[in-house]
Amino acid sequence: MTDRSPLRFVVTAGPTREYLDPVRFLSNPSTGRMGFAVARAARAAGHEVTLIAGPVALKTPKGVTRVDVVSARDMLAAVKAAIVPRKGHGQDRTCLVMTAAVADWRPAECAERKRKKGEMADTLKLVRNPDILKTVNEIPAVRRPAVRIGFAAETGEPTSEAARKCREKGLDCVVANDVTAPGAGFGVKTNQVTLVFPDGTIEALPLMSKDAVARRLVRLAANLAERK
Ligand code: C5P
């Protein structure tokens, strides 16, 4: 295929927050840098970009449509809305890149008013959040993004877990990294990632800036879209 027309990128970034009352929440230290870098790189390559961001302190890249969300359930709704097929723009041209560090659990209940210390139990009842990538994978093929890329932040050797996630979530590629390795993970400008593909092949990239990783991923997504 020689069609090099722009793609539609839907990129998620940052953490989600799961409130137990109006002032307390569960979350993680994701800053959103990786996702914002992907959005910027995709836009710079001439693609249309929707960036769905959890609570982060980053500026919206120029030319990118940003949707702010708080919880995992908000993020799921925003992803579903952003990937809806449009006339004249087949799903074969849509790439979903999930860099967001989505909280896996949320408090079973969120109180309307701040919980007083005396009212708080010592244990917090949690329920599972929906898995956004798994939910998207269950959408009929004609309506789901043709290219789906996930991230896997692990502590320790990341590739075997990433291969399992690639299969389980129906992904074209999982970008795996050991968040405890020097120069990788949350809050730093560099990343050292390994690309893991469903057929079991892997490609370990050197330590690079998040911008350089992002450019590599945008090229990969475009190549994958061409082969669909
Ligand atoms: O299973 P794990 O959370 O490590 O998988 C990571 C990948 O799955 C990331 O791309 C993340 O954005 C996505 N994810 C998701 N929904 C969740 C949790 C993670 O789509 N509830």
Tab-separated table of C-alpha atoms and ligand atoms in Angstrom:
chain	number	residue	atom	x	y	z
A	1	MET	CA	0.000	0.000	0.000
A	2	THR	CA	1.280	3.465	-0.813
A	3	ASP	CA	-1.437	5.544	0.877
A	4	ARG	CA	0.433	7.982	3.114
A	5	SER	CA	-2.641	10.054	4.016
A	6	PRO	CA	-2.795	11.314	7.602
A	7	LEU	CA	-3.942	8.975	10.327
A	8	ARG	CA	-6.170	9.715	13.287
A	9	PHE	CA	-4.235	9.236	16.535
A	10	VAL	CA	-6.045	8.872	19.837
A	11	VAL	CA	-3.463	9.094	22.616
A	12	THR	CA	-4.069	8.733	26.354
A	13	ALA	CA	-1.659	10.193	28.890
A	14	GLY	CA	-1.043	10.696	32.577
A	15	PRO	CA	-2.563	9.052	35.617
A	16	THR	CA	-6.185	8.656	36.579
A	17	ARG	CA	-7.544	9.667	39.979
A	18	GLU	CA	-9.995	7.571	41.888
A	19	TYR	CA	-11.662	9.608	44.625
A	20	LEU	CA	-12.888	8.202	47.938
A	21	ASP	CA	-14.251	11.601	48.993
A	22	PRO	CA	-13.951	15.113	47.522
A	23	VAL	CA	-10.384	15.592	48.849
A	24	ARG	CA	-8.792	12.115	48.812
A	25	PHE	CA	-7.925	9.853	45.922
A	26	LEU	CA	-5.844	6.884	44.746
A	27	SER	CA	-3.442	7.601	41.893
A	28	ASN	CA	0.153	7.148	40.693
A	29	PRO	CA	3.107	9.408	39.828
A	30	SER	CA	2.634	9.468	36.030
A	31	THR	CA	3.385	12.970	34.695
A	32	GLY	CA	1.954	12.395	31.206
A	33	ARG	CA	5.256	13.263	29.501
A	34	MET	CA	5.386	10.133	27.339
A	35	GLY	CA	1.829	10.562	26.035
A	36	PHE	CA	2.242	14.279	25.380
A	37	ALA	CA	5.439	13.471	23.466
A	38	VAL	CA	3.522	10.933	21.323
A	39	ALA	CA	0.763	13.491	20.656
A	40	ARG	CA	3.342	16.137	19.676
A	41	ALA	CA	5.242	13.727	17.415
A	42	ALA	CA	2.060	12.526	15.696
A	43	ARG	CA	0.940	16.104	15.051
A	44	ALA	CA	4.397	17.068	13.767
A	45	ALA	CA	4.163	14.144	11.328
A	46	GLY	CA	0.928	15.665	9.966
A	47	HIS	CA	-1.609	13.387	11.678
A	48	GLU	CA	-4.858	14.364	13.382
A	49	VAL	CA	-4.502	13.938	17.153
A	50	THR	CA	-6.876	13.685	20.089
A	51	LEU	CA	-5.062	13.621	23.426
A	52	ILE	CA	-7.025	12.290	26.386
A	53	ALA	CA	-5.241	13.418	29.525
A	54	GLY	CA	-5.641	12.573	33.180
A	55	PRO	CA	-4.720	15.280	35.730
A	56	VAL	CA	-1.282	16.539	34.592
A	57	ALA	CA	0.551	19.884	34.551
A	58	LEU	CA	1.582	19.970	30.887
A	59	LYS	CA	0.745	22.364	28.060
A	60	THR	CA	-1.374	21.088	25.198
A	61	PRO	CA	0.795	20.567	22.095
A	62	LYS	CA	-0.129	22.915	19.223
A	63	GLY	CA	-2.779	21.602	16.861
A	64	VAL	CA	-3.844	18.781	19.181
A	65	THR	CA	-7.402	18.364	20.481
A	66	ARG	CA	-7.239	17.746	24.223
A	67	VAL	CA	-9.878	16.076	26.377
A	68	ASP	CA	-9.277	16.243	30.149
A	69	VAL	CA	-10.500	13.383	32.315
A	70	VAL	CA	-10.157	12.388	35.961
A	71	SER	CA	-11.049	8.739	36.551
A	72	ALA	CA	-10.517	5.518	34.604
A	73	ARG	CA	-14.224	5.403	33.844
A	74	ASP	CA	-14.073	8.965	32.449
A	75	MET	CA	-11.080	7.953	30.353
A	76	LEU	CA	-12.919	4.914	28.973
A	77	ALA	CA	-15.890	7.102	27.971
A	78	ALA	CA	-13.560	9.655	26.327
A	79	VAL	CA	-11.693	6.929	24.395
A	80	LYS	CA	-14.974	5.413	23.171
A	81	ALA	CA	-16.166	8.846	22.008
A	82	ALA	CA	-12.853	9.646	20.285
A	83	ILE	CA	-12.637	6.400	18.287
A	84	VAL	CA	-16.152	6.491	16.848
A	85	PRO	CA	-15.913	5.830	13.087
A	86	ARG	CA	-16.541	8.843	10.872
A	87	LYS	CA	-17.736	9.081	7.293
A	88	GLY	CA	-14.878	8.941	4.836
A	89	HIS	CA	-12.353	8.044	7.531
A	90	GLY	CA	-12.122	4.270	7.975
A	91	GLN	CA	-11.022	2.669	11.223
A	92	ASP	CA	-8.042	1.342	9.252
A	93	ARG	CA	-6.676	4.889	9.636
A	94	THR	CA	-7.153	5.140	13.429
A	95	CYS	CA	-4.353	4.414	15.941
A	96	LEU	CA	-4.972	4.181	19.668
A	97	VAL	CA	-1.849	4.689	21.783
A	98	MET	CA	-2.538	4.065	25.476
A	99	THR	CA	0.349	5.558	27.435
A	100	ALA	CA	-1.902	6.423	30.402
A	101	ALA	CA	-1.177	4.848	33.772
A	102	VAL	CA	-4.778	3.894	34.447
A	103	ALA	CA	-5.598	3.030	38.063
A	104	ASP	CA	-6.577	-0.625	38.227
A	105	TRP	CA	-8.854	-0.162	41.241
A	106	ARG	CA	-11.105	2.511	42.662
A	107	PRO	CA	-12.705	2.882	46.089
A	108	ALA	CA	-16.017	0.980	46.151
A	109	GLU	CA	-17.731	4.186	47.276
A	110	CYS	CA	-17.012	7.882	46.929
A	111	ALA	CA	-18.487	9.928	49.797
A	112	GLU	CA	-20.176	13.201	48.857
A	113	ARG	CA	-18.560	15.027	51.785
A	114	LYS	CA	-15.065	14.739	53.245
A	115	ARG	CA	-14.872	11.648	55.442
A	116	LYS	CA	-14.016	12.460	59.045
A	117	LYS	CA	-11.028	10.575	60.472
A	118	GLY	CA	-13.262	8.984	63.089
A	119	GLU	CA	-15.587	7.620	60.392
A	120	MET	CA	-12.806	6.030	58.370
A	121	ALA	CA	-12.358	2.279	58.633
A	122	ASP	CA	-8.746	0.981	58.672
A	123	THR	CA	-9.333	-0.847	55.427
A	124	LEU	CA	-10.619	0.537	52.166
A	125	LYS	CA	-12.915	-1.526	49.981
A	126	LEU	CA	-11.800	-1.403	46.353
A	127	VAL	CA	-13.418	-2.500	43.108
A	128	ARG	CA	-11.742	-3.141	39.749
A	129	ASN	CA	-11.790	-0.478	37.109
A	130	PRO	CA	-12.684	-1.432	33.541
A	131	ASP	CA	-9.679	-2.274	31.371
A	132	ILE	CA	-9.861	0.259	28.543
A	133	LEU	CA	-7.772	-1.699	26.035
A	134	LYS	CA	-9.657	-4.936	26.714
A	135	THR	CA	-12.969	-3.113	26.290
A	136	VAL	CA	-11.812	-1.650	22.959
A	137	ASN	CA	-10.630	-5.096	21.851
A	138	GLU	CA	-14.193	-6.392	22.323
A	139	ILE	CA	-15.634	-3.816	19.898
A	140	PRO	CA	-16.367	-5.370	16.457
A	141	ALA	CA	-13.330	-5.061	14.167
A	142	VAL	CA	-14.982	-2.615	11.744
A	143	ARG	CA	-15.527	-0.111	14.551
A	144	ARG	CA	-12.344	-0.396	16.580
A	145	PRO	CA	-9.029	1.331	15.821
A	146	ALA	CA	-6.980	-0.812	13.451
A	147	VAL	CA	-3.746	-0.086	15.313
A	148	ARG	CA	-3.603	-0.448	19.079
A	149	ILE	CA	-0.435	0.126	21.078
A	150	GLY	CA	-0.175	-0.331	24.840
A	151	PHE	CA	2.450	0.412	27.449
A	152	ALA	CA	3.615	-1.847	30.252
A	153	ALA	CA	5.396	-0.271	33.172
A	154	GLU	CA	6.954	-3.067	35.175
A	155	THR	CA	9.332	-3.265	38.076
A	156	GLY	CA	11.932	-5.772	36.920
A	157	GLU	CA	12.392	-7.608	33.613
A	158	PRO	CA	9.437	-6.350	31.583
A	159	THR	CA	9.231	-8.405	28.394
A	160	SER	CA	7.516	-11.657	29.442
A	161	GLU	CA	4.680	-9.773	31.187
A	162	ALA	CA	4.422	-7.446	28.179
A	163	ALA	CA	4.045	-10.362	25.734
A	164	ARG	CA	1.175	-11.715	27.846
A	165	LYS	CA	-0.495	-8.257	27.875
A	166	CYS	CA	-0.049	-7.957	24.103
A	167	ARG	CA	-2.017	-11.177	23.579
A	168	GLU	CA	-4.584	-10.555	26.332
A	169	LYS	CA	-5.426	-7.030	25.174
A	170	GLY	CA	-5.296	-7.774	21.414
A	171	LEU	CA	-2.500	-5.264	20.756
A	172	ASP	CA	-0.160	-4.753	17.807
A	173	CYS	CA	2.666	-3.808	20.140
A	174	VAL	CA	3.378	-3.295	23.815
A	175	VAL	CA	5.988	-0.747	24.802
A	176	ALA	CA	7.573	-2.264	27.875
A	177	ASN	CA	9.799	-0.586	30.366
A	178	ASP	CA	11.302	-1.302	33.744
A	179	VAL	CA	10.283	1.830	35.651
A	180	THR	CA	12.977	1.174	38.269
A	181	ALA	CA	15.823	1.264	35.680
A	182	PRO	CA	17.969	4.443	35.647
A	183	GLY	CA	16.641	7.025	33.147
A	184	ALA	CA	13.326	5.207	32.594
A	185	GLY	CA	9.800	5.572	33.901
A	186	PHE	CA	7.897	8.249	35.776
A	187	GLY	CA	8.924	11.902	35.841
A	188	VAL	CA	12.119	11.725	33.760
A	189	LYS	CA	12.707	13.042	30.240
A	190	THR	CA	14.285	9.836	28.953
A	191	ASN	CA	13.009	6.314	28.574
A	192	GLN	CA	14.466	2.920	27.802
A	193	VAL	CA	11.833	0.718	26.253
A	194	THR	CA	11.493	-2.636	24.558
A	195	LEU	CA	8.907	-3.108	21.812
A	196	VAL	CA	7.122	-6.438	22.208
A	197	PHE	CA	5.046	-7.826	19.320
A	198	PRO	CA	2.282	-10.455	19.401
A	199	ASP	CA	4.367	-13.020	17.504
A	200	GLY	CA	6.898	-12.904	20.328
A	201	THR	CA	9.524	-10.788	18.557
A	202	ILE	CA	11.086	-8.009	20.583
A	203	GLU	CA	13.114	-4.929	19.786
A	204	ALA	CA	15.072	-3.319	22.612
A	205	LEU	CA	15.639	0.394	22.012
A	206	PRO	CA	18.553	2.223	23.645
A	207	LEU	CA	18.075	4.909	26.318
A	208	MET	CA	16.474	7.787	24.375
A	209	SER	CA	14.581	10.993	25.062
A	210	LYS	CA	10.834	10.488	25.395
A	211	ASP	CA	10.503	12.660	22.259
A	212	ALA	CA	12.699	10.238	20.287
A	213	VAL	CA	10.746	7.219	21.605
A	214	ALA	CA	7.553	9.038	20.589
A	215	ARG	CA	8.786	9.648	17.020
A	216	ARG	CA	9.723	5.959	16.751
A	217	LEU	CA	6.240	4.933	17.920
A	218	VAL	CA	4.490	7.256	15.475
A	219	ARG	CA	6.503	5.705	12.604
A	220	LEU	CA	5.694	2.224	13.900
A	221	ALA	CA	1.961	3.029	14.103
A	222	ALA	CA	1.992	4.414	10.546
A	223	ASN	CA	3.767	1.290	9.264
A	224	LEU	CA	1.308	-0.972	11.080
A	225	ALA	CA	-1.628	0.994	9.625
A	226	GLU	CA	-0.240	0.518	6.113
A	227	ARG	CA	-0.207	-3.231	6.568
A	228	LYS	CA	-3.853	-3.452	7.740
B	1	C5P	O1	-2.116	-4.399	32.715
B	1	C5P	P1	-1.423	-3.093	32.701
B	1	C5P	O2	-2.138	-2.031	33.485
B	1	C5P	O3	0.029	-3.106	33.053
B	1	C5P	O4	-1.463	-2.707	31.151
B	1	C5P	C1	-0.910	-1.557	30.698
B	1	C5P	C2	-1.620	-1.060	29.457
B	1	C5P	O5	-3.030	-1.203	29.585
B	1	C5P	C3	-1.373	0.417	29.272
B	1	C5P	O6	-1.333	0.695	27.876
B	1	C5P	C4	-2.584	1.049	29.951
B	1	C5P	O7	-2.843	2.340	29.431
B	1	C5P	C5	-3.682	0.052	29.642
B	1	C5P	N1	-4.723	-0.049	30.672
B	1	C5P	C6	-6.047	0.089	30.290
B	1	C5P	N2	-7.039	0.006	31.247
B	1	C5P	C7	-6.732	-0.223	32.534
B	1	C5P	C8	-5.383	-0.402	32.924
B	1	C5P	C9	-4.417	-0.295	31.966
B	1	C5P	O8	-6.325	0.286	29.103
B	1	C5P	N3	-7.713	-0.297	33.434
